[in-house]
Amino acid sequence: MDEAVDRTLDAVGPRLRRLRLHRGVTLADLAAETGISASTLSRLEAGLRRPTLEQLLPLARAYGVTLDELVDAPPTGDPRVNLRPIPCADGSVVLPLTRRPGGIQAYKFVLPAGRDDAEPDLRTHEGYDWAYVLDGTLRLVLGEHDLLLKPGEAAEFDTRTPHWFGATSAGPVEYLSLIGRQGERAHVRAAPKQGPAG
């Protein structure tokens, strides 16, 4: 039993480093957020120091993961996914659906009813995005295109194209989003349209 605990604790350092690099934060930023000194964080990541519960709790909060996920505790046989909603200042809620750092990340977004005359704040970043509407009407402004997507409709685009997501005045909208890093794409496979019988 002690050997399994030792192995788990020894693996925490590299996991902490991957999580921090994935978030794109410095040791100084993380130190300010958690109250743990940058030198202690560095030693934890390098495996030169074993983490205590008092250190793991603020780190799990900072990364938005459970303690089990942070230390990669062995599965208990419970198949439920622990969704931890993230409320945003604009009233929207984000539910991360993936639990591993790196690669394509999946999220569920719930946006409150919007204003049809809302001025979109277009953003750009590296990578690709794939959105699938579950409920409501999603307004997607993509470059010069202003699109309304209904339930069952999807869009895929290079996120270097200026873009913005929002809800309409008709009500809230729920959609899934797969966000990939540079060079990674999620594709919707559809049967080709049948031509006229010849």
CSV table of C-alpha atoms in Angstrom, one decimal:
chain,number,residue,atom,x,y,z
A,1,MET,CA,0.0,0.0,0.0
A,2,ASP,CA,2.8,2.4,0.9
A,3,GLU,CA,4.5,1.6,-2.4
A,4,ALA,CA,1.4,2.6,-4.3
A,5,VAL,CA,1.1,5.9,-2.4
A,6,ASP,CA,4.8,6.6,-3.1
A,7,ARG,CA,4.3,6.0,-6.8
A,8,THR,CA,1.2,8.3,-6.9
A,9,LEU,CA,3.0,11.1,-5.1
A,10,ASP,CA,6.1,10.8,-7.2
A,11,ALA,CA,4.0,11.2,-10.4
A,12,VAL,CA,2.4,14.5,-9.1
A,13,GLY,CA,5.3,16.7,-10.0
A,14,PRO,CA,5.3,16.1,-13.7
A,15,ARG,CA,1.5,16.4,-13.8
A,16,LEU,CA,1.6,19.7,-12.0
A,17,ARG,CA,4.1,21.0,-14.6
A,18,ARG,CA,2.0,19.8,-17.5
A,19,LEU,CA,-1.2,21.4,-16.1
A,20,ARG,CA,0.7,24.7,-15.6
A,21,LEU,CA,2.2,24.7,-19.1
A,22,HIS,CA,-1.2,23.8,-20.6
A,23,ARG,CA,-2.7,26.8,-18.9
A,24,GLY,CA,0.1,29.0,-20.0
A,25,VAL,CA,0.9,30.5,-16.6
A,26,THR,CA,4.3,31.2,-15.0
A,27,LEU,CA,5.4,30.0,-11.6
A,28,ALA,CA,5.1,33.6,-10.4
A,29,ASP,CA,1.4,33.8,-11.6
A,30,LEU,CA,0.6,30.5,-10.0
A,31,ALA,CA,2.3,31.5,-6.7
A,32,ALA,CA,0.2,34.7,-6.6
A,33,GLU,CA,-3.0,32.6,-7.2
A,34,THR,CA,-2.3,29.9,-4.7
A,35,GLY,CA,-0.2,31.6,-2.0
A,36,ILE,CA,2.5,28.9,-2.5
A,37,SER,CA,6.0,30.4,-3.2
A,38,ALA,CA,7.4,30.0,-6.7
A,39,SER,CA,10.4,28.2,-5.4
A,40,THR,CA,8.2,25.6,-3.6
A,41,LEU,CA,6.1,25.2,-6.8
A,42,SER,CA,9.3,24.6,-8.8
A,43,ARG,CA,10.5,22.0,-6.3
A,44,LEU,CA,7.1,20.3,-6.4
A,45,GLU,CA,7.1,20.2,-10.2
A,46,ALA,CA,10.7,18.8,-10.3
A,47,GLY,CA,9.8,16.1,-7.8
A,48,LEU,CA,12.3,17.4,-5.3
A,49,ARG,CA,9.5,17.9,-2.7
A,50,ARG,CA,6.4,15.9,-2.0
A,51,PRO,CA,3.2,17.8,-1.9
A,52,THR,CA,1.1,18.2,1.2
A,53,LEU,CA,-2.7,18.4,1.3
A,54,GLU,CA,-2.4,22.1,2.2
A,55,GLN,CA,-0.5,22.6,-1.1
A,56,LEU,CA,-2.7,20.2,-3.2
A,57,LEU,CA,-6.0,21.9,-2.3
A,58,PRO,CA,-5.2,25.4,-3.7
A,59,LEU,CA,-3.5,23.8,-6.7
A,60,ALA,CA,-6.6,21.7,-7.5
A,61,ARG,CA,-8.7,24.9,-7.2
A,62,ALA,CA,-6.3,26.9,-9.5
A,63,TYR,CA,-6.4,24.2,-12.2
A,64,GLY,CA,-10.2,23.5,-11.8
A,65,VAL,CA,-9.7,19.8,-11.2
A,66,THR,CA,-10.5,17.5,-8.3
A,67,LEU,CA,-7.9,16.2,-5.9
A,68,ASP,CA,-8.3,12.7,-7.4
A,69,GLU,CA,-7.6,14.2,-10.9
A,70,LEU,CA,-4.6,16.1,-9.6
A,71,VAL,CA,-2.9,13.1,-8.1
A,72,ASP,CA,-4.3,10.7,-10.7
A,73,ALA,CA,-5.9,8.5,-8.0
A,74,PRO,CA,-6.8,5.0,-9.2
A,75,PRO,CA,-10.4,4.7,-10.5
A,76,THR,CA,-13.0,3.6,-7.9
A,77,GLY,CA,-15.3,1.9,-10.4
A,78,ASP,CA,-17.7,4.9,-10.4
A,79,PRO,CA,-18.3,5.7,-14.1
A,80,ARG,CA,-19.8,9.2,-13.5
A,81,VAL,CA,-17.9,12.2,-14.9
A,82,ASN,CA,-17.5,14.9,-12.3
A,83,LEU,CA,-18.6,18.0,-14.1
A,84,ARG,CA,-17.7,21.2,-12.4
A,85,PRO,CA,-19.5,24.1,-13.9
A,86,ILE,CA,-17.6,27.4,-14.2
A,87,PRO,CA,-19.9,30.4,-13.9
A,88,CYS,CA,-18.8,33.5,-16.0
A,89,ALA,CA,-19.3,37.2,-15.3
A,90,ASP,CA,-21.7,37.6,-18.3
A,91,GLY,CA,-24.1,34.9,-16.9
A,92,SER,CA,-22.9,32.1,-19.1
A,93,VAL,CA,-21.8,28.7,-17.7
A,94,VAL,CA,-19.0,26.5,-19.0
A,95,LEU,CA,-18.8,22.8,-18.3
A,96,PRO,CA,-15.4,21.2,-19.2
A,97,LEU,CA,-16.1,17.7,-20.5
A,98,THR,CA,-12.5,16.5,-20.9
A,99,ARG,CA,-10.2,15.8,-18.0
A,100,ARG,CA,-6.8,15.4,-19.5
A,101,PRO,CA,-4.5,18.2,-20.5
A,102,GLY,CA,-3.4,18.7,-24.1
A,103,GLY,CA,-5.1,17.7,-27.3
A,104,ILE,CA,-8.7,18.4,-28.3
A,105,GLN,CA,-10.7,19.8,-25.4
A,106,ALA,CA,-14.5,19.4,-25.1
A,107,TYR,CA,-16.8,21.9,-23.4
A,108,LYS,CA,-20.5,22.5,-23.0
A,109,PHE,CA,-21.5,26.2,-23.0
A,110,VAL,CA,-24.8,27.5,-21.7
A,111,LEU,CA,-25.4,31.2,-22.7
A,112,PRO,CA,-28.3,33.3,-21.3
A,113,ALA,CA,-30.7,35.0,-23.7
A,114,GLY,CA,-28.9,37.8,-25.5
A,115,ARG,CA,-29.8,41.0,-27.3
A,116,ASP,CA,-30.2,40.9,-31.1
A,117,ASP,CA,-28.5,44.3,-31.4
A,118,ALA,CA,-25.5,43.1,-29.3
A,119,GLU,CA,-22.2,44.3,-30.8
A,120,PRO,CA,-20.0,41.2,-31.1
A,121,ASP,CA,-16.5,41.4,-29.6
A,122,LEU,CA,-14.6,39.3,-32.3
A,123,ARG,CA,-11.6,37.3,-31.1
A,124,THR,CA,-8.8,35.3,-32.8
A,125,HIS,CA,-6.4,32.7,-31.5
A,126,GLU,CA,-4.4,29.7,-32.9
A,127,GLY,CA,-6.3,26.4,-33.5
A,128,TYR,CA,-9.7,25.1,-34.6
A,129,ASP,CA,-13.1,25.1,-33.1
A,130,TRP,CA,-16.1,22.9,-33.8
A,131,ALA,CA,-19.5,23.9,-32.3
A,132,TYR,CA,-22.7,21.8,-32.2
A,133,VAL,CA,-26.0,23.3,-31.0
A,134,LEU,CA,-28.0,21.3,-28.5
A,135,ASP,CA,-30.8,23.7,-27.7
A,136,GLY,CA,-31.8,27.3,-28.6
A,137,THR,CA,-30.3,29.5,-31.4
A,138,LEU,CA,-26.6,30.2,-31.4
A,139,ARG,CA,-25.4,33.3,-33.1
A,140,LEU,CA,-22.0,32.8,-34.7
A,141,VAL,CA,-20.2,35.8,-36.2
A,142,LEU,CA,-17.4,34.5,-38.3
A,143,GLY,CA,-15.4,37.0,-40.3
A,144,GLU,CA,-18.0,38.8,-42.4
A,145,HIS,CA,-20.6,36.1,-41.9
A,146,ASP,CA,-23.4,36.5,-39.3
A,147,LEU,CA,-24.9,33.0,-38.8
A,148,LEU,CA,-27.8,31.6,-36.8
A,149,LEU,CA,-27.4,27.9,-35.9
A,150,LYS,CA,-30.3,25.8,-34.8
A,151,PRO,CA,-30.3,22.6,-32.7
A,152,GLY,CA,-28.5,19.8,-34.7
A,153,GLU,CA,-26.4,22.3,-36.7
A,154,ALA,CA,-22.7,22.5,-36.5
A,155,ALA,CA,-19.9,24.8,-37.6
A,156,GLU,CA,-16.1,24.2,-37.9
A,157,PHE,CA,-13.6,26.9,-38.5
A,158,ASP,CA,-10.0,28.1,-38.1
A,159,THR,CA,-9.9,30.2,-35.0
A,160,ARG,CA,-7.5,32.6,-36.6
A,161,THR,CA,-10.7,33.9,-38.3
A,162,PRO,CA,-12.2,36.6,-36.1
A,163,HIS,CA,-15.2,35.0,-34.4
A,164,TRP,CA,-17.8,35.5,-31.6
A,165,PHE,CA,-20.6,33.3,-30.1
A,166,GLY,CA,-23.8,34.6,-28.5
A,167,ALA,CA,-27.4,33.9,-27.8
A,168,THR,CA,-30.4,35.7,-29.4
A,169,SER,CA,-33.3,37.4,-27.6
A,170,ALA,CA,-35.3,34.2,-28.3
A,171,GLY,CA,-33.8,32.6,-25.3
A,172,PRO,CA,-30.8,30.8,-23.9
A,173,VAL,CA,-28.6,28.5,-26.0
A,174,GLU,CA,-26.7,25.3,-25.2
A,175,TYR,CA,-23.9,24.1,-27.4
A,176,LEU,CA,-20.9,21.8,-27.4
A,177,SER,CA,-17.5,23.0,-28.4
A,178,LEU,CA,-14.4,21.0,-29.4
A,179,ILE,CA,-11.4,23.2,-29.3
A,180,GLY,CA,-8.1,21.9,-30.8
A,181,ARG,CA,-4.6,23.2,-30.8
A,182,GLN,CA,-2.8,24.3,-34.0
A,183,GLY,CA,-3.1,21.6,-36.7
A,184,GLU,CA,-5.7,19.5,-34.9
A,185,ARG,CA,-9.2,19.4,-36.4
A,186,ALA,CA,-12.5,17.7,-35.5
A,187,HIS,CA,-14.5,16.8,-38.5
A,188,VAL,CA,-18.2,16.0,-39.0
A,189,ARG,CA,-18.6,13.1,-41.4
A,190,ALA,CA,-21.6,13.3,-43.6
A,191,ALA,CA,-22.8,11.1,-46.5
A,192,PRO,CA,-22.3,12.8,-49.9
A,193,LYS,CA,-25.4,14.3,-51.5
A,194,GLN,CA,-26.9,11.9,-54.0
A,195,GLY,CA,-26.9,13.2,-57.6
A,196,PRO,CA,-29.9,12.8,-59.9
A,197,ALA,CA,-30.5,9.3,-61.1
A,198,GLY,CA,-28.9,8.8,-64.5
